[in-house]
Coordinates of C-alpha atoms in Angstrom, one line a residue:
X1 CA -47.8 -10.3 -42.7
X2 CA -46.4 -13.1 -41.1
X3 CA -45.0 -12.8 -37.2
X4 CA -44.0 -15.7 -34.9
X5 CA -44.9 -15.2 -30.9
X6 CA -42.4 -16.1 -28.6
X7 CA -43.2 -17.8 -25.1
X8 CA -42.2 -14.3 -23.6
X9 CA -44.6 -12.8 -25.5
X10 CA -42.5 -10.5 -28.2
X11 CA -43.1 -10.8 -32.0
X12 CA -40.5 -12.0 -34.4
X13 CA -41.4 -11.2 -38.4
X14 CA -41.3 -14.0 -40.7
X15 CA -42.4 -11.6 -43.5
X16 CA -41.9 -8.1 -45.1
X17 CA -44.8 -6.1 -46.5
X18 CA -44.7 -5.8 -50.0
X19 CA -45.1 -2.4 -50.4
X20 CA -43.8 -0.1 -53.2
X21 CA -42.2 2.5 -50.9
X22 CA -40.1 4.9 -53.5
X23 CA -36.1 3.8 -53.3
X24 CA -37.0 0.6 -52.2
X25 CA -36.1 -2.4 -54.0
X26 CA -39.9 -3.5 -55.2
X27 CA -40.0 0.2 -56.1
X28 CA -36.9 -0.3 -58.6
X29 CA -38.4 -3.4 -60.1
X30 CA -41.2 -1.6 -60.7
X31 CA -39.7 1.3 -62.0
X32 CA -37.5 -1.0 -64.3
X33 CA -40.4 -2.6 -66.0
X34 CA -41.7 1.2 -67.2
X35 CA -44.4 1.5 -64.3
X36 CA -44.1 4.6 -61.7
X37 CA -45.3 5.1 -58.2
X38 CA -47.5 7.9 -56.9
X39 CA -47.8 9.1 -53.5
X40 CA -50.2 10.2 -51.5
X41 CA -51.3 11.2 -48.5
X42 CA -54.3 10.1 -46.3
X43 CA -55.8 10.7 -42.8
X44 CA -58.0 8.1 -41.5
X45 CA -61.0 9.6 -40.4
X46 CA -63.3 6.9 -41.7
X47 CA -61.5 5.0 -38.9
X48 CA -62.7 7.1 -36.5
X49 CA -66.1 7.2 -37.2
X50 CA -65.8 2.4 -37.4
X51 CA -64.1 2.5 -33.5
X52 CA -66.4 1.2 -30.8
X53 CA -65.7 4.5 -29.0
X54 CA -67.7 3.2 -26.2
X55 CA -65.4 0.8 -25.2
X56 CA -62.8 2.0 -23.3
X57 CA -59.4 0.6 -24.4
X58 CA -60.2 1.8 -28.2
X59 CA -61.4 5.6 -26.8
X60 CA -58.4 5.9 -25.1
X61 CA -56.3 4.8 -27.5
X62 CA -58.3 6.0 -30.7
X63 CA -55.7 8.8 -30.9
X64 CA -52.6 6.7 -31.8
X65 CA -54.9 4.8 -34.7
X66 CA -56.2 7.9 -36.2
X67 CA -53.1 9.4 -38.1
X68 CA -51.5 10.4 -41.0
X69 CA -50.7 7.7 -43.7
X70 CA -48.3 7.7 -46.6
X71 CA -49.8 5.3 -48.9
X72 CA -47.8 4.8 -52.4
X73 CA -49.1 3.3 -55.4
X74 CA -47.9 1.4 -58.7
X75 CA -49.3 3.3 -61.4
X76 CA -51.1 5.3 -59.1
X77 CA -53.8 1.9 -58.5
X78 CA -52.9 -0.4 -56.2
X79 CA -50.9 -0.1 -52.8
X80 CA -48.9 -3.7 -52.8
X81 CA -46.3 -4.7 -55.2
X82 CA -46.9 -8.2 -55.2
X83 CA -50.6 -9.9 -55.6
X84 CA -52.3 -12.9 -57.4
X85 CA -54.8 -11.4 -60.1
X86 CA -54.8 -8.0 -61.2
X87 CA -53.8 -8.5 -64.9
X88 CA -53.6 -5.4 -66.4
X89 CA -50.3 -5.1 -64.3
X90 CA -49.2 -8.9 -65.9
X91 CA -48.1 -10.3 -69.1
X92 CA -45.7 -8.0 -70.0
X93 CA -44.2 -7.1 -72.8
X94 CA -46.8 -7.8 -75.4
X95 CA -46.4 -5.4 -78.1
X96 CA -49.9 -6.0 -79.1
X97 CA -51.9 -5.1 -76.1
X98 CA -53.9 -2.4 -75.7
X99 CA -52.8 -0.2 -72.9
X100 CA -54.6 -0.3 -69.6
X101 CA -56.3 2.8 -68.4
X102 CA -53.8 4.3 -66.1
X103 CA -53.1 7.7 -65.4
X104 CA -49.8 7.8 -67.7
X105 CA -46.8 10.2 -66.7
X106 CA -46.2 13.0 -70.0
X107 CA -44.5 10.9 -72.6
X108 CA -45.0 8.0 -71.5
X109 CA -45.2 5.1 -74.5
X110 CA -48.1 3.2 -72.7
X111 CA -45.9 -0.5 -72.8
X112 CA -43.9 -2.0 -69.9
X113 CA -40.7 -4.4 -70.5
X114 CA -41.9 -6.6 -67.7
X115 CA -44.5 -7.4 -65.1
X116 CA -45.3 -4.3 -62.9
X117 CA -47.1 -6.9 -60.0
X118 CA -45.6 -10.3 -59.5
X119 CA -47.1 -13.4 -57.3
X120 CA -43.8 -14.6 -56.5
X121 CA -44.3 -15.5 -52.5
X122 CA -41.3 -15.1 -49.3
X123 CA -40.3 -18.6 -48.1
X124 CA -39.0 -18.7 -44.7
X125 CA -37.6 -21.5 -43.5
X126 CA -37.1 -21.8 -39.7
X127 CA -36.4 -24.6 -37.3
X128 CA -38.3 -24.4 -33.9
X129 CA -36.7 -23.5 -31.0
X130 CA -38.2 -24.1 -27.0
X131 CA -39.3 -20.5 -27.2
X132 CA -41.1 -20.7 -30.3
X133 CA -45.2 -20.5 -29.2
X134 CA -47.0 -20.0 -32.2
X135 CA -47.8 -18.4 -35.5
X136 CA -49.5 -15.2 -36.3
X137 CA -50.9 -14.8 -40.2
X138 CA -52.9 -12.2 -40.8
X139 CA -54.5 -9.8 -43.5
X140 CA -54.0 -5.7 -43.9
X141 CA -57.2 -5.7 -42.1
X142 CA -55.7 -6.3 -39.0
X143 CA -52.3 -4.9 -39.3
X144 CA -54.0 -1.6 -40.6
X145 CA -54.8 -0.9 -36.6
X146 CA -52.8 -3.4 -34.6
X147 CA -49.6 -3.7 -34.5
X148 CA -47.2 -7.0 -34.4
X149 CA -46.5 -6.5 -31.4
X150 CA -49.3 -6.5 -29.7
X151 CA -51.4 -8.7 -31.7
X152 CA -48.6 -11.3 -29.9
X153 CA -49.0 -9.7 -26.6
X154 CA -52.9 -10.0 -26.9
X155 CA -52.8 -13.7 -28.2
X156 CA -49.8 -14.4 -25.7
X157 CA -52.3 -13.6 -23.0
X158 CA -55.4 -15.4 -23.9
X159 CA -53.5 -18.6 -24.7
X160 CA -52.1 -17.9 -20.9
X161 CA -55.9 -18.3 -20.4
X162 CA -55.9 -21.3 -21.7
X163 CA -57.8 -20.1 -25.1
X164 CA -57.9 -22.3 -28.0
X165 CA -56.3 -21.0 -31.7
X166 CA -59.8 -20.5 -33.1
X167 CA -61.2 -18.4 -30.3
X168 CA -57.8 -16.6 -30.2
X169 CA -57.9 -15.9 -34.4
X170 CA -62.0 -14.6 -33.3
X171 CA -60.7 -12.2 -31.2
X172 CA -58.3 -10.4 -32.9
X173 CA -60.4 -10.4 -35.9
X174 CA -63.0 -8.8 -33.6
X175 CA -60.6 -7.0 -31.8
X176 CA -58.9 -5.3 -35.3
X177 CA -63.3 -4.2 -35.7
X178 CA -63.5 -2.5 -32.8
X179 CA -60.7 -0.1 -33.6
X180 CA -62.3 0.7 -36.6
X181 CA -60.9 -1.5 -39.7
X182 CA -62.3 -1.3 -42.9
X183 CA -60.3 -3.6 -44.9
X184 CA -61.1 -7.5 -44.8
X185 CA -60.0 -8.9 -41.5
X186 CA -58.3 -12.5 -41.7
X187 CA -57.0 -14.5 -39.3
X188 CA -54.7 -17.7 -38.8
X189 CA -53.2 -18.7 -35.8
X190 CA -51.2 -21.7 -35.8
X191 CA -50.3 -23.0 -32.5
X192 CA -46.8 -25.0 -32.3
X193 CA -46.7 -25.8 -28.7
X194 CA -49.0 -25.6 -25.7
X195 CA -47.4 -23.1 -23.4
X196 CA -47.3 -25.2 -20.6
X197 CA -45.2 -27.7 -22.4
X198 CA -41.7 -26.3 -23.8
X199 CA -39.9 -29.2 -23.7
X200 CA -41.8 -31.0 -26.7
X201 CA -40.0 -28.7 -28.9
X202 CA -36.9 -30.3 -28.4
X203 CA -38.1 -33.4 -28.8
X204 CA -40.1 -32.8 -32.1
X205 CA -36.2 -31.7 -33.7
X206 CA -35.1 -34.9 -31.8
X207 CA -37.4 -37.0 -33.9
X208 CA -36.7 -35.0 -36.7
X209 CA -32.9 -35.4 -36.5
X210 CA -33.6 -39.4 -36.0
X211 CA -35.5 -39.7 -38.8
X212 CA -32.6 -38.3 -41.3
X213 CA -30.1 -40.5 -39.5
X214 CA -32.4 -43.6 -39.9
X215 CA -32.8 -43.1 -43.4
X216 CA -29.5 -41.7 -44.1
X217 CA -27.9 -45.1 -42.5
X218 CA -30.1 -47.2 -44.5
X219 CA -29.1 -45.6 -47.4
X220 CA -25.5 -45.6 -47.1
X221 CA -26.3 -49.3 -46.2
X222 CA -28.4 -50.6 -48.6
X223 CA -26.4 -48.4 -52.0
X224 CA -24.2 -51.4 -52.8
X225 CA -27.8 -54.1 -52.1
X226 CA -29.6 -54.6 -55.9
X227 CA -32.8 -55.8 -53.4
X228 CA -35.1 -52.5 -51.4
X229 CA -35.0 -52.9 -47.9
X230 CA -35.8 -51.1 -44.7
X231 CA -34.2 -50.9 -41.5
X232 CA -34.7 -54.0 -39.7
X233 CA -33.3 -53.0 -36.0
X234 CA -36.3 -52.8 -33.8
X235 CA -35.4 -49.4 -32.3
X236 CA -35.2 -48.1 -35.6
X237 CA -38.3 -48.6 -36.7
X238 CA -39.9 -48.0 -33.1
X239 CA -38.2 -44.4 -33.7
X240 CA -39.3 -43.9 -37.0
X241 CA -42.8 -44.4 -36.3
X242 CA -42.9 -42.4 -33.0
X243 CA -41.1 -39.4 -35.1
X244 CA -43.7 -39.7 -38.1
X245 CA -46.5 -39.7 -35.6
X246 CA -44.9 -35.9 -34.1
X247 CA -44.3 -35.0 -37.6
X248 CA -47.3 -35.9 -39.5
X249 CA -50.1 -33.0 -40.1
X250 CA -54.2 -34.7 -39.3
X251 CA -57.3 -32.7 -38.9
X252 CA -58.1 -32.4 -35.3
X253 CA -56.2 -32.3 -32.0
X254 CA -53.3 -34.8 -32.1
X255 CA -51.5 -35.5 -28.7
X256 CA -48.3 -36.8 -27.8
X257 CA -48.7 -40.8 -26.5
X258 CA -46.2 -40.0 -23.8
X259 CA -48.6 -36.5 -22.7
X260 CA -45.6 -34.1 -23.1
X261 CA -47.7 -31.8 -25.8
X262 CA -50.8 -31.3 -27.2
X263 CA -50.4 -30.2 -30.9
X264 CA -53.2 -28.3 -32.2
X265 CA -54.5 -27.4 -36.0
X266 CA -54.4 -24.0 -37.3
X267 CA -57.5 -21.9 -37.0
X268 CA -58.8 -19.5 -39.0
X269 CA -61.1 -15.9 -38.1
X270 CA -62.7 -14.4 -40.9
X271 CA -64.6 -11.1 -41.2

């Protein structure tokens, strides 16, 4: 799941979970393509037993991460309708294949007209706004026993502190530990401005705007010209360069000439 932070600290989705919840629509396709989902019911006491009871935020909250879950499945097997691998769910129809070892409904022919799983991805496309703090990516393995919401509280805060994207993706990866996960525990945190500095924002789309306008003149001018060219106006190419420099992605800490924003690279907490 994807989720953007706000400066005021509340969480904005970028992404849906994939999940084949019955009537919903990855449910249908499934359900189109032949396969079935299964339902089941599971109580997390395993979590239970992972918390760091001794420390005193997860004892006290250990009760609301403990519950029941409703967990469906696509052919009974795996709980995500979407995924890169998993084969025996791929490649269909191919009226030669053997039939993979599921746990077939009565009368069932054992073929599928289409792909059960597919990889296709969700592309968001957004344009920042001066609120717009950073982005959240993260695993099952921490959105299993923290929610969105205050995984961007809990990173709002520590950036407050003046923490740094890596040691922010550390602790919630840490954090997501200590209240017991058992699934892997990934972390990105992209930062897209420094908190103390809003008003970059507006002048990244600035840039941005100037660079379509620079090129979009040149264009227009040059259509009827059989010889390249570039703009020649000073200014112009003073503000294409100074937009490429906010717009390009480098390794490492890149800060703005005129000390309005430091940018910062992703970072990524693994465990």
């Amino acid at each position: 799941m994807c989720v953007l932070g706000k400066t005021d600290a509340t969480a904005v989705p970028l992404s849906t979970a994939h999940a084949p919840t019955p009537g919903g629509s990855e449910a249908r396709r499934v359900e189109a393509a032949g396969g079935w989902i299964t339902s089941e019911t599971d109580l997390c006491v395993g979590r239970l037993r992972a918390m760091d009871l001794d420390d005193p935020e997860v004892s006290e909250r250990a009760h609301e991460r403990v519950r029941l879950n409703e967990i469906h499945r696509v052919c009974g097997e795996v709980a995500v309708a979407r995924a890169i691998g998993d084969v025996d769910f791929k490649g269909w129809p191919a009226p030669n294949r053997a039939a993979p070892f599921f746990a077939y409904p009565p009368d069932h022919d054992k073929t599928f007209s289409d792909n059960l799983l597919v990889p296709t991805p969700d592309l968001v496309s957004r344009r920042l706004a001066l609120d717009d703090a950073f982005v959240l990516l993260a695993t099952d393995g921490l959105w299993d026993v923290i929610y969105p919401a205050e995984a961007i509280q809990v990173a709002s805060a520590l950036f407050a502190k003046g923490a740094k994207p890596n040691a922010v993706a550390n602790d919630l990866c840490k954090r997501a530990l200590r209240f017991g996960s058992s699934d892997n525990v990934t972390v990105v945190v992209l930062q897209l401005i420094s908190t103390s500095n809003t008003n970059s924002v507006e002048k990244i789309n600035t840039q941005s705007q100037n660079i379509e306008t620079v090129l979009t003149d040149h264009l227009l001018t040059s259509r009827d010209s059989t010889e390249p060219s570039m703009p020649d106006e000073p200014s112009d190419l003073d503000e294409f360069d100074d937009a490429q420099r906010y717009l390009s992605a480098s390794p490492g800490v890149c800060s703005d000439p005129g000390g309005a924003a430091d940018f910062m690279p992703f970072s990524l907490g693994n465990h």
